[in-house]
Amino acid sequence: MPTGDAAPPPFLARTLSRLFGLEPDEALPVAGGALLFFLLFTGYFMLRPVRETMGIAGGVDNLQWLFTATFVATLAAMPLFGWLAGRVARRRILPWVYGFFAANLLAFAAAIGHRPDDVWVARTFYVWLSVFNMIAISLAWSVLVDLFPTAQAKRTFALMAAGASLGGLTGPLLGVALVGPIGHAGLLVLAAVLLLAAIAQAMALQRWRDHNPVAAADLAHDAASRSTRLGGNPFAGATTVLRSPYLLGIAVFVLLLASVTTFLYFEQARLVEATFPDRADQTRVFGTIDTIVQSLAILSQLFITGRIARKLGIGVLLVAVPLVVMCGFLWLAFAPTFAVLAVVMIVRRAGEYGFVRPGREMLYTVVSPEAKYKGKNFIDTVVYRGGDAVSAWSKTLVDMLASQPAIAALVGAALALAWAMTGGGLARAQRKLEA
């Protein structure tokens, strides 16, 4: 959806304002941001079941190695991203990165089409997609926190994130429907096309902000400022985080999020392999879970999250889900079955998309442009994937030392409690910086 000077009809603007709590002139950019996420997430979630199937094809007992390889690949990618981010205008970082990723998808499509049963192609694709999704999603949010100040973010971010959930709902359905007719390689080509369309939408959002400046004195969102280079060295993302206690707090929050996610992910892989031995059934199960998650997330993003952020503050978004997940881990400790695990996974993921992710992104609206791009991307990729790798080996060690799955669930509950406490502290810090 193009975004420019045009505004929606007055009746539509008033309706959206009443229904979603928007200002009359915010309907168009919200639709544009939602479309950006829809395109990105449709392509990614169309490929996500393929990734999970390829991960199992490489052996569930080898998942910790795939997580470690993903972390190493992320470390290698970060200096390249930092180099690019320092040398092109802020408004052009996303087109360059997404264009490169689209070319990668076409190359993988050719490799998978030529050697569909090659386990090393499967493992390489698993690692690549795990790096791609972190960088691509983080970069889309970087653009939005660069375009919208905190006050607008509280009204608009959850609604924009609904586009991600709608894409997360559409993607698995497309994957299940098309994997038979066009195969895995065809899905990759289609994902590349969607990624190129996301570039066009991100550029349209930049043009909208050019024509609708926040305020004359707001240099952070000024068109001239967004057309300049960030500068700095390729490792500036890490140094920016290390110099800021606030960013370090966000890094700890993300680290705990990754640890909780990994503990649940390993249990999911173990129980799915035991319950559904056929690979096609595994892909359908993963796709079904994704569909349920995104359906719940989109409802909360449209009608709940924004109201909570405006009336109760960001802290509720960052604390509520970790506390619920803690209770889920305790439940799993006493009933370690696939049905219970599926409920906990769905609640955790729907809560993350609907509440935690919008709240987490609002934290970045009060930091510098360099922190919004380089520091944020370092946290969302290196820190997150580092948490994945460390917690993957920790989960393996816990399973080796304790034969009872309940032990791992209790460790997960403790991590979720620490996650909630960190979220509460960050919300207080954000309020001080905003003031």
XYZ file of C-alpha atoms in Angstrom:
435
model
C 0.000 0.000 0.000
C 1.613 3.281 -1.060
C 1.869 5.995 1.527
C 2.065 9.700 0.717
C 0.150 12.896 1.313
C -3.248 11.303 0.664
C -5.424 10.679 3.706
C -8.255 8.182 4.134
C -11.839 9.492 3.890
C -12.969 11.388 7.038
C -15.577 8.766 7.974
C -13.006 5.964 7.705
C -10.465 7.979 9.709
C -13.016 8.626 12.480
C -14.041 4.969 12.524
C -10.444 3.776 12.815
C -9.760 6.367 15.492
C -12.664 5.149 17.628
C -12.038 1.463 17.015
C -8.257 1.374 17.477
C -7.446 4.582 19.365
C -5.593 6.238 16.461
C -5.240 9.876 15.523
C -7.076 10.638 12.254
C -3.851 11.088 10.250
C -2.292 7.819 11.480
C -4.520 5.346 9.653
C -2.493 5.404 6.434
C 0.991 4.852 7.934
C -0.397 2.137 10.223
C -1.759 0.338 7.175
C 1.607 0.796 5.458
C 3.556 -0.578 8.411
C 1.149 -3.500 8.718
C 1.628 -4.283 5.020
C 5.414 -4.205 5.423
C 5.212 -6.806 8.181
C 2.597 -8.831 6.315
C 4.877 -9.247 3.295
C 7.915 -10.078 5.429
C 6.168 -12.530 7.742
C 4.163 -14.264 5.025
C 7.404 -15.210 3.309
C 9.167 -16.203 6.522
C 6.332 -18.256 8.011
C 5.780 -19.950 4.685
C 9.349 -21.223 5.036
C 9.363 -21.820 8.799
C 7.760 -25.312 8.646
C 10.300 -26.175 5.952
C 13.098 -25.119 8.312
C 11.704 -27.189 11.192
C 11.382 -30.234 8.945
C 14.965 -29.804 7.721
C 16.160 -29.396 11.318
C 14.626 -32.736 12.265
C 16.046 -34.276 9.074
C 19.512 -33.414 10.401
C 18.740 -35.285 13.631
C 17.059 -34.031 16.810
C 20.191 -35.056 18.731
C 22.159 -32.580 16.584
C 19.945 -29.543 17.198
C 22.402 -28.014 19.668
C 25.029 -28.053 16.898
C 22.626 -26.254 14.543
C 21.999 -23.636 17.227
C 25.745 -23.207 17.706
C 26.275 -22.918 13.946
C 23.521 -20.298 13.815
C 25.259 -18.262 16.523
C 28.595 -18.459 14.689
C 26.931 -17.434 11.420
C 25.274 -14.514 13.211
C 28.641 -13.394 14.589
C 30.033 -13.477 11.070
C 27.075 -11.517 9.670
C 27.160 -8.701 12.220
C 30.367 -6.972 11.049
C 29.019 -7.083 7.493
C 25.774 -5.485 8.602
C 27.666 -2.908 10.685
C 29.866 -2.058 7.715
C 26.844 -1.547 5.450
C 24.860 0.403 8.058
C 27.747 2.808 8.477
C 28.144 3.507 4.766
C 24.663 3.962 3.339
C 21.931 6.383 4.346
C 19.698 5.145 7.170
C 16.690 5.103 4.858
C 18.521 2.783 2.418
C 19.847 0.162 4.841
C 16.747 -2.027 4.551
C 16.626 -2.114 0.709
C 20.272 -3.181 0.515
C 19.926 -5.924 3.143
C 16.610 -7.298 1.862
C 17.874 -7.307 -1.719
C 20.859 -9.408 -0.646
C 18.582 -11.840 1.208
C 16.292 -12.194 -1.825
C 19.293 -13.214 -3.922
C 20.209 -15.790 -1.242
C 16.701 -17.278 -1.394
C 16.949 -17.753 -5.138
C 20.320 -19.489 -4.730
C 18.885 -21.861 -2.088
C 15.913 -22.581 -4.348
C 18.305 -23.732 -7.040
C 20.317 -25.860 -4.582
C 17.263 -27.516 -3.027
C 15.704 -28.120 -6.434
C 18.918 -29.798 -7.616
C 19.654 -31.815 -4.435
C 16.429 -32.073 -2.413
C 17.658 -34.844 -0.078
C 21.117 -33.432 0.690
C 21.362 -33.211 4.499
C 24.036 -30.505 4.332
C 21.878 -28.307 2.104
C 19.099 -28.810 4.663
C 21.370 -27.879 7.567
C 22.781 -24.855 5.752
C 19.300 -23.604 4.940
C 18.228 -24.119 8.567
C 21.117 -21.947 9.776
C 20.630 -19.319 7.059
C 16.902 -18.897 7.705
C 17.560 -18.652 11.452
C 19.983 -15.772 10.810
C 17.811 -14.173 8.136
C 14.682 -13.953 10.245
C 16.450 -12.225 13.141
C 18.153 -9.598 10.963
C 15.184 -8.996 8.650
C 12.607 -8.602 11.426
C 14.919 -6.489 13.582
C 15.669 -4.210 10.641
C 11.977 -3.696 9.846
C 11.399 -2.617 13.454
C 14.496 -0.381 13.296
C 12.895 1.509 10.427
C 9.664 1.969 12.393
C 11.317 3.124 15.629
C 13.284 5.561 13.447
C 10.079 6.937 11.925
C 7.727 7.043 14.938
C 8.310 8.722 18.338
C 7.181 7.072 21.587
C 3.731 8.667 21.744
C 2.866 7.419 18.265
C 4.496 4.067 18.897
C 2.140 3.333 21.810
C -0.831 3.894 19.507
C 0.478 2.296 16.325
C 3.061 -0.444 16.936
C 0.657 -3.150 18.058
C -1.580 -2.473 15.056
C 1.393 -2.642 12.701
C 2.484 -5.870 14.373
C -0.958 -7.251 13.502
C 0.300 -7.281 9.921
C 3.068 -9.601 11.080
C 0.546 -11.908 12.727
C -1.665 -11.862 9.645
C 1.398 -12.760 7.587
C 2.257 -15.439 10.132
C -1.262 -16.785 9.650
C -1.180 -16.618 5.862
C 2.343 -17.996 5.450
C 1.761 -21.464 6.968
C -1.492 -21.825 5.033
C 0.328 -20.999 1.798
C 3.128 -23.378 2.721
C 0.752 -26.269 3.397
C -1.249 -25.548 0.223
C 1.723 -25.005 -2.130
C 4.412 -27.385 -0.870
C 2.843 -30.177 -2.928
C 2.390 -28.347 -6.267
C 5.602 -26.262 -6.307
C 7.815 -28.001 -3.737
C 10.251 -26.478 -1.269
C 12.231 -24.715 -4.017
C 9.106 -22.990 -5.311
C 8.272 -21.729 -1.842
C 11.706 -20.109 -1.635
C 11.189 -18.297 -4.950
C 7.825 -16.982 -3.797
C 9.389 -15.802 -0.511
C 12.008 -13.855 -2.488
C 9.265 -12.060 -4.442
C 7.500 -11.098 -1.200
C 10.777 -9.764 0.217
C 11.249 -7.498 -2.796
C 7.711 -6.187 -2.314
C 8.588 -5.430 1.337
C 11.441 -3.217 0.103
C 8.999 -1.135 -1.931
C 6.685 -0.715 1.060
C 9.502 0.341 3.415
C 10.562 3.009 0.923
C 6.947 4.235 0.736
C 6.874 4.647 4.528
C 10.046 6.733 4.365
C 8.412 9.012 1.798
C 5.305 9.341 3.983
C 7.382 10.582 6.928
C 9.226 12.994 4.606
C 5.885 14.636 3.774
C 4.528 14.374 7.333
C 7.320 15.467 9.705
C 6.791 14.953 13.442
C 7.888 18.462 14.416
C 10.223 21.088 13.047
C 12.610 20.666 16.001
C 12.581 16.849 15.974
C 15.925 16.185 14.332
C 15.858 12.430 15.040
C 12.948 11.989 12.603
C 13.989 14.697 10.148
C 14.188 13.670 6.476
C 17.690 15.110 6.109
C 18.866 13.190 9.165
C 17.502 9.895 7.815
C 19.303 10.536 4.536
C 22.723 10.690 6.240
C 25.068 7.833 7.068
C 25.451 6.516 10.593
C 29.218 6.127 10.183
C 31.265 4.225 12.742
C 33.093 0.938 12.496
C 31.609 -2.522 11.711
C 31.604 -3.442 15.428
C 29.828 -0.288 16.646
C 26.691 -2.273 17.494
C 28.494 -4.147 20.261
C 30.278 -1.080 21.645
C 27.044 0.943 21.631
C 25.344 -1.703 23.764
C 28.277 -2.103 26.147
C 28.402 1.653 26.817
C 24.715 1.905 27.761
C 23.224 0.363 30.943
C 19.781 0.756 29.360
C 20.747 -1.222 26.251
C 22.504 -3.812 28.417
C 19.213 -4.247 30.266
C 17.422 -4.875 26.979
C 20.170 -7.368 26.077
C 19.555 -9.294 29.324
C 15.812 -9.266 28.620
C 16.388 -10.701 25.137
C 18.878 -13.255 26.474
C 16.305 -14.575 28.947
C 13.619 -14.567 26.248
C 15.883 -16.662 24.008
C 16.659 -19.086 26.830
C 12.984 -19.658 27.647
C 12.187 -20.101 23.958
C 15.002 -22.612 23.443
C 13.969 -24.788 26.373
C 10.450 -25.014 24.947
C 11.742 -25.515 21.395
C 13.806 -28.566 22.353
C 10.871 -30.115 24.159
C 8.719 -29.440 21.104
C 11.194 -31.152 18.764
C 11.497 -34.163 21.074
C 7.775 -34.649 21.547
C 6.875 -33.999 17.889
C 9.430 -36.561 16.709
C 8.058 -39.135 19.171
C 4.396 -38.412 18.418
C 4.544 -37.815 14.643
C 7.294 -39.915 12.971
C 6.276 -38.988 9.388
C 8.040 -35.843 8.049
C 4.943 -34.610 6.208
C 2.920 -34.900 9.427
C 5.619 -32.970 11.277
C 5.396 -30.111 8.777
C 1.592 -30.064 9.153
C 1.858 -29.989 12.963
C 4.298 -27.083 12.890
C 2.076 -25.270 10.396
C -1.032 -25.847 12.525
C 0.670 -24.474 15.642
C 1.777 -21.408 13.679
C -1.800 -20.845 12.478
C -3.260 -20.973 15.989
C -0.516 -18.709 17.378
C -1.009 -16.022 14.765
C -4.805 -16.091 15.070
C -4.556 -15.369 18.798
C -1.812 -12.786 18.341
C -3.676 -10.744 15.747
C -6.746 -10.429 17.969
C -4.670 -9.103 20.867
C -2.696 -6.736 18.616
C -5.826 -5.226 17.103
C -7.941 -4.777 20.210
C -5.871 -5.187 23.406
C -2.165 -4.333 23.180
C -2.445 -0.667 22.195
C -4.995 0.055 24.909
C -2.796 -1.600 27.536
C 0.250 0.389 26.402
C -1.610 3.716 26.566
C -3.503 3.134 29.819
C -1.261 0.825 31.871
C 2.158 1.410 30.302
C 4.820 -0.678 28.601
C 5.619 -2.585 31.801
C 2.464 -4.704 31.598
C 3.411 -5.778 28.070
C 6.877 -6.853 29.228
C 5.918 -8.612 32.475
C 2.574 -10.369 31.973
C 3.665 -12.955 29.397
C 6.819 -14.088 31.259
C 4.739 -14.692 34.384
C 2.196 -16.747 32.421
C 5.028 -18.740 30.816
C 6.474 -19.429 34.273
C 3.138 -20.987 35.261
C 3.178 -22.971 32.017
C 6.592 -24.425 32.817
C 5.347 -25.498 36.242
C 2.374 -27.191 34.580
C 4.717 -28.925 32.133
C 6.843 -30.186 35.038
C 3.855 -32.152 36.361
C 2.371 -33.153 32.975
C 5.155 -33.528 30.332
C 2.895 -34.445 27.389
C 2.663 -33.100 23.827
C -0.805 -31.631 24.465
C 0.421 -29.605 27.454
C 3.573 -28.568 25.603
C 1.487 -27.396 22.635
C -0.657 -25.198 24.901
C 2.390 -23.647 26.571
C 4.127 -23.071 23.218
C 1.040 -21.419 21.746
C 0.551 -19.161 24.781
C 4.239 -18.205 24.864
C 4.490 -17.388 21.154
C 1.101 -15.642 20.871
C 1.965 -13.592 23.957
C 5.366 -12.689 22.572
C 3.960 -11.500 19.233
C 0.944 -9.787 20.759
C 2.477 -8.135 23.839
C 6.215 -8.634 24.380
C 7.493 -7.733 20.910
C 5.572 -4.442 20.539
C 6.547 -3.493 24.108
C 10.169 -4.402 23.498
C 10.313 -2.270 20.353
C 8.822 0.713 22.198
C 11.894 0.628 24.449
C 14.033 1.731 21.486
C 12.052 4.898 20.708
C 14.068 6.828 23.340
C 17.590 5.935 22.099
C 19.913 7.407 19.458
C 19.710 6.530 15.718
C 22.904 4.448 15.981
C 21.390 2.461 18.837
C 18.152 1.996 16.859
C 19.992 0.325 13.991
C 23.369 -1.018 15.096
C 22.815 -1.562 18.817
C 19.327 -2.953 18.313
C 20.420 -5.311 15.561
C 23.312 -6.560 17.707
C 20.890 -7.347 20.548
C 18.259 -8.912 18.290
C 20.747 -11.148 16.488
C 24.036 -11.811 18.294
C 22.621 -11.641 21.822
C 19.504 -13.600 20.898
C 21.352 -16.295 18.985
C 24.048 -16.407 21.666
C 21.284 -17.088 24.172
C 20.001 -19.797 21.848
C 23.400 -21.494 21.674
C 24.156 -21.315 25.397
C 20.687 -22.456 26.445
C 20.723 -25.247 23.838
C 23.835 -26.765 25.395
C 22.468 -26.050 28.874
C 19.260 -27.911 28.013
C 21.310 -30.825 26.668
C 23.367 -30.895 29.882
C 20.258 -30.788 32.062
C 18.756 -33.693 30.114
C 21.976 -35.685 30.522
C 22.235 -35.086 34.271
C 18.541 -35.449 35.077
C 16.469 -38.179 33.481
C 13.223 -36.455 34.507
C 11.865 -33.796 32.054
C 10.426 -32.002 35.093
C 13.899 -30.737 36.035
C 14.272 -28.877 32.723
C 10.760 -27.436 33.155
C 11.616 -26.106 36.627
C 14.773 -24.484 35.255
C 12.617 -22.905 32.543
C 10.237 -21.548 35.202
C 13.134 -19.872 37.021
C 14.328 -18.291 33.754
C 10.818 -16.994 33.039
C 10.640 -15.369 36.488
C 13.965 -13.587 35.898
C 12.658 -12.528 32.468
C 9.594 -10.903 34.085
C 11.672 -9.040 36.674
C 13.994 -7.669 33.977
C 11.009 -6.463 31.939
C 9.653 -4.535 34.908
C 12.988 -2.796 35.453
C 13.248 -1.817 31.773
C 9.782 -0.286 31.778
C 10.747 1.972 34.687
C 13.976 2.993 32.933
C 12.095 3.760 29.698
C 9.693 6.090 31.517
C 12.617 8.042 32.978
C 14.337 8.417 29.589
C 11.097 9.475 27.905
C 10.510 12.103 30.590
